[in-house]
């Protein structure tokens, strides 16, 4: 029983992958036009990805340019063993974390080392169809750690598999699942509270 | 102690529970996909969680990035406003009300002192009248409006400060000044004040009070009082 949900964006079609790989090859050869197309292709995606990690907009373009500068400089080192998006988002993830250190002082709310995980949903849920989407999303994302936001972003916005996320974040797959576990709890709680149930 | 089958069931439940987000985004491989599909057929708990996460996922997909960005930006602004209320207030006053002539920021005590001075100026005529009818106030402090006792008259006690009404012309001012048994020490200052010395060698407190009363009864005089420190000597008023 597959969920009846159509994904908003498809970043991983075979044509898309081929195109991105070729752009990176051309970029490695010094083709500035190819690099510009790659930049434009990834700008929106990186903007959302970085924003959902750092949660402020005044540093995003600077981080995007830091990321794409590395792509330009290191394009020849891309070994094609992972998808281009995995490579580029991996760079973006660490640049975003560095951006947080630079721009924010936020408590680390990760709960990665807890032994007791509650494998049951929050009770008393009364879902309503019409919600103030952005209010609850803002509230919920503010309660997540940067690492938790990154996992949610890569799962629900970028559509990545957990092993790709682990590869990008350079952590064990179980860490990704645990971060998602707590993020799901917080998202669900905020969603319920905002909906007035 | 759990039986192996119970342990296996619990283990499968936890595994499927963890996989649900990637089941929703359709990134699981075929094997994992099948495990999840089989499990949720019989596990109500996972079906409820799947339903919740699907709704969250759908809502996230509908969220407009620009609106998210603007919300986050406004949240930052609100934090700034909350953490810098005083700075915001001062800035707002400067830009909107411009209460101060000078651009440098005045400390609070200066503003308070200015307010107190204005208040004192407003109430001083009332206080002065009431004190004239009372015995002299003891203690070493003395106000501008404080009266003097007979016998306390000295050279400084013979100086009166006068401010004429705006409509008084030069002739009226000269007439008033000539009517006084004294001479002008200095003035007018920037605030329009004259200092007049009463000549009479026999001038006592009573005499000087009469002169002040006479001045105040003159419609061309706006203000008259006894001076304890001649302004011409300390240049307090410019």
Coordinates of N, CA and C in Angstrom, one line a residue, chain A residues 72-176:
Chain A
X72 N 33.4 24.6 -8.2 CA 34.3 25.0 -9.3 C 35.8 24.6 -9.1
X73 N 36.2 24.7 -7.9 CA 37.6 24.4 -7.6 C 37.9 22.9 -7.6
X74 N 36.9 22.1 -7.1 CA 37.1 20.7 -6.9 C 36.3 19.8 -7.9
X75 N 35.8 20.4 -9.0 CA 35.0 19.6 -9.9 C 35.8 18.4 -10.5
X76 N 37.0 18.6 -10.6 CA 37.9 17.5 -11.2 C 38.0 16.3 -10.2
X77 N 37.7 16.5 -8.9 CA 37.9 15.5 -7.9 C 36.6 14.7 -7.8
X78 N 35.5 15.1 -8.4 CA 34.2 14.4 -8.3 C 34.4 13.0 -9.0
X79 N 34.2 12.0 -8.2 CA 34.5 10.6 -8.8 C 33.3 9.9 -9.3
X80 N 32.2 10.4 -9.4 CA 31.0 9.9 -10.0 C 30.5 8.6 -9.3
X81 N 31.0 8.3 -8.1 CA 30.5 7.1 -7.4 C 29.1 7.4 -6.7
X82 N 28.9 8.7 -6.5 CA 27.6 9.1 -5.9 C 26.9 10.1 -6.9
X83 N 25.7 10.4 -6.6 CA 25.0 11.3 -7.5 C 25.6 12.7 -7.3
X84 N 25.5 13.5 -8.4 CA 26.0 14.9 -8.2 C 25.4 15.6 -7.0
X85 N 24.1 15.4 -6.9 CA 23.4 16.1 -5.8 C 23.9 15.7 -4.4
X86 N 24.3 14.4 -4.3 CA 24.9 14.0 -3.0 C 26.2 14.7 -2.7
X87 N 27.0 14.8 -3.8 CA 28.3 15.5 -3.6 C 28.1 17.0 -3.3
X88 N 27.2 17.6 -4.1 CA 27.0 19.1 -3.9 C 26.3 19.4 -2.5
X89 N 25.3 18.6 -2.2 CA 24.6 18.8 -1.0 C 25.5 18.5 0.2
X90 N 26.4 17.6 0.0 CA 27.4 17.3 1.1 C 28.2 18.5 1.4
X91 N 28.7 19.1 0.4 CA 29.5 20.4 0.6 C 28.6 21.4 1.2
X92 N 27.4 21.5 0.7 CA 26.5 22.5 1.3 C 26.1 22.3 2.7
X93 N 26.0 21.1 3.1 CA 25.7 20.7 4.5 C 26.7 21.3 5.5
X94 N 28.0 21.0 5.1 CA 29.0 21.4 6.1 C 29.2 23.0 6.0
X95 N 29.0 23.5 4.8 CA 29.1 25.0 4.7 C 28.0 25.6 5.5
X96 N 26.8 25.0 5.5 CA 25.6 25.5 6.3 C 25.9 25.4 7.8
X97 N 26.5 24.3 8.2 CA 26.8 24.1 9.6 C 27.8 25.2 10.1
X98 N 28.8 25.4 9.2 CA 29.8 26.5 9.5 C 29.1 27.8 9.5
X99 N 28.1 28.0 8.6 CA 27.4 29.3 8.6 C 26.6 29.5 9.9
X100 N 26.1 28.4 10.5 CA 25.4 28.5 11.8 C 26.3 28.9 12.9
X101 N 27.5 28.3 12.9 CA 28.5 28.7 13.9 C 28.9 30.1 13.7
X102 N 28.9 30.6 12.5 CA 29.3 32.0 12.3 C 28.2 33.0 12.6
X103 N 27.0 32.6 12.3 CA 25.9 33.6 12.4 C 25.0 33.4 13.6
X104 N 25.0 32.2 14.2 CA 24.1 31.9 15.2 C 24.8 31.3 16.4
X105 N 24.2 31.4 17.6 CA 24.6 30.6 18.8 C 23.3 29.9 19.2
X106 N 23.2 28.7 18.7 CA 22.0 28.0 19.0 C 22.3 26.7 19.8
X107 N 21.5 26.4 20.8 CA 21.7 25.2 21.5 C 21.5 24.0 20.6
X108 N 22.4 23.1 20.9 CA 22.3 21.8 20.1 C 21.2 21.0 20.8
X109 N 20.1 20.8 20.1 CA 19.0 20.1 20.6 C 18.9 18.7 20.2
X110 N 20.0 18.2 19.6 CA 20.0 16.8 19.1 C 19.9 15.9 20.3
X111 N 19.1 14.8 20.1 CA 19.0 13.8 21.2 C 19.4 12.5 20.6
X112 N 20.6 12.4 20.2 CA 21.1 11.2 19.4 C 21.5 10.1 20.3
X113 N 21.7 10.4 21.6 CA 22.3 9.3 22.4 C 21.3 8.7 23.4
X114 N 20.0 9.1 23.3 CA 19.0 8.5 24.2 C 18.8 7.1 23.9
X115 N 18.7 6.3 24.9 CA 18.5 4.8 24.8 C 17.0 4.5 24.6
X116 N 16.2 5.3 25.2 CA 14.7 5.0 25.2 C 14.0 5.8 24.1
X117 N 13.6 5.1 23.1 CA 12.9 5.7 22.0 C 11.4 5.3 22.1
X118 N 10.5 6.2 22.0 CA 9.1 5.9 22.2 C 8.5 5.6 20.8
X119 N 8.3 4.3 20.5 CA 7.9 3.9 19.2 C 6.4 3.9 19.1
X120 N 5.8 5.0 19.5 CA 4.3 5.1 19.4 C 4.0 6.6 19.1
X121 N 2.9 6.8 18.3 CA 2.6 8.2 18.0 C 2.0 8.9 19.2
X122 N 2.0 10.2 19.1 CA 1.4 11.0 20.1 C -0.1 10.8 20.0
X123 N -0.7 10.6 21.2 CA -2.2 10.3 21.2 C -3.0 11.6 21.1
X124 N -4.3 11.3 21.0 CA -5.3 12.4 21.0 C -5.1 13.3 19.8
X125 N -4.7 12.8 18.7 CA -4.6 13.6 17.5 C -5.9 13.9 16.8
X126 N -6.2 15.1 16.6 CA -7.4 15.4 15.9 C -7.0 16.3 14.7
X127 N -6.8 15.7 13.5 CA -6.3 16.4 12.4 C -7.3 17.3 11.7
X128 N -7.0 18.4 11.4 CA -7.9 19.3 10.6 C -7.2 19.5 9.2
X129 N -8.1 19.7 8.3 CA -7.6 19.8 6.9 C -6.9 21.2 6.6
X130 N -7.5 22.2 7.1 CA -7.0 23.6 6.8 C -6.1 24.0 7.9
X131 N -4.9 24.3 7.7 CA -3.9 24.7 8.7 C -3.2 25.9 8.2
X132 N -2.7 26.6 9.2 CA -1.8 27.7 8.9 C -0.4 27.1 8.7
X133 N -0.1 26.7 7.5 CA 1.1 25.9 7.2 C 2.4 26.6 7.7
X134 N 2.5 27.8 7.4 CA 3.8 28.4 7.7 C 4.1 28.7 9.1
X135 N 3.0 29.0 9.9 CA 3.2 29.2 11.3 C 3.7 27.9 12.0
X136 N 3.0 26.8 11.7 CA 3.5 25.6 12.4 C 4.8 25.2 11.9
X137 N 5.1 25.4 10.6 CA 6.4 25.0 10.1 C 7.5 25.8 10.7
X138 N 7.3 27.1 10.8 CA 8.2 28.0 11.5 C 8.5 27.6 12.9
X139 N 7.4 27.4 13.6 CA 7.5 27.0 15.0 C 8.3 25.7 15.2
X140 N 7.9 24.7 14.3 CA 8.5 23.4 14.4 C 10.0 23.4 14.1
X141 N 10.3 24.1 13.0 CA 11.7 24.1 12.6 C 12.6 24.8 13.6
X142 N 12.0 25.8 14.2 CA 12.8 26.5 15.3 C 13.1 25.6 16.4
X143 N 12.3 24.6 16.6 CA 12.6 23.6 17.7 C 13.5 22.5 17.4
X144 N 13.8 22.4 16.1 CA 14.7 21.3 15.7 C 16.2 21.8 15.7
X145 N 17.1 20.9 15.9 CA 18.5 21.2 15.8 C 18.8 21.3 14.3
X146 N 20.0 21.9 14.0 CA 20.4 22.0 12.6 C 20.5 20.7 11.9
X147 N 21.0 19.7 12.7 CA 21.1 18.3 12.1 C 19.8 17.7 11.8
X148 N 18.8 17.9 12.8 CA 17.5 17.4 12.6 C 16.8 18.1 11.4
X149 N 17.0 19.4 11.3 CA 16.4 20.1 10.1 C 17.0 19.6 8.8
X150 N 18.3 19.3 8.8 CA 19.0 18.8 7.6 C 18.4 17.5 7.2
X151 N 18.1 16.6 8.1 CA 17.6 15.3 7.8 C 16.1 15.5 7.2
X152 N 15.4 16.3 7.9 CA 14.0 16.6 7.4 C 14.0 17.2 6.0
X153 N 14.9 18.1 5.8 CA 15.1 18.8 4.5 C 15.4 17.8 3.4
X154 N 16.4 16.9 3.7 CA 16.9 16.0 2.7 C 15.9 14.9 2.5
X155 N 15.1 14.6 3.5 CA 14.1 13.5 3.3 C 12.8 14.0 2.6
X156 N 12.2 15.1 3.2 CA 10.9 15.5 2.7 C 11.0 16.6 1.6
X157 N 12.1 17.3 1.5 CA 12.2 18.3 0.4 C 13.0 17.7 -0.8
X158 N 14.2 17.1 -0.4 CA 15.1 16.7 -1.5 C 14.8 15.2 -1.9
X159 N 14.0 14.5 -1.1 CA 13.6 13.1 -1.5 C 14.8 12.1 -1.5
X160 N 15.7 12.3 -0.6 CA 16.9 11.4 -0.6 C 16.7 10.2 0.3
X161 N 17.3 9.1 0.0 CA 17.3 7.9 0.8 C 18.2 8.1 2.0
X162 N 17.9 7.4 3.1 CA 18.6 7.7 4.3 C 20.1 7.3 4.2
X163 N 20.5 6.4 3.3 CA 21.9 6.1 3.2 C 22.6 7.3 2.4
X164 N 21.9 7.9 1.5 CA 22.5 9.1 0.9 C 22.7 10.2 1.9
X165 N 21.7 10.4 2.8 CA 21.8 11.4 3.8 C 22.9 11.1 4.8
X166 N 23.1 9.9 5.1 CA 24.2 9.5 6.0 C 25.5 9.8 5.3
X167 N 25.6 9.6 4.0 CA 26.8 9.9 3.2 C 27.1 11.4 3.2
X168 N 26.0 12.1 3.0 CA 26.2 13.6 3.0 C 26.6 14.1 4.3
X169 N 26.0 13.6 5.4 CA 26.2 14.1 6.7 C 27.5 13.4 7.4
X170 N 27.9 12.4 6.7 CA 29.1 11.7 7.2 C 28.9 11.1 8.6
X171 N 27.8 10.4 8.7 CA 27.4 9.8 10.0 C 26.8 8.5 9.7
X172 N 26.6 7.6 10.7 CA 26.0 6.3 10.5 C 24.5 6.5 10.1
X173 N 24.0 5.5 9.4 CA 22.6 5.5 9.0 C 21.7 5.6 10.2
X174 N 22.0 4.9 11.2 CA 21.2 4.9 12.4 C 21.1 6.3 13.1
X175 N 22.1 7.0 12.9 CA 22.1 8.4 13.4 C 21.1 9.2 12.6
X176 N 21.1 9.0 11.3 CA 20.1 9.7 10.5 C 18.7 9.3 10.9

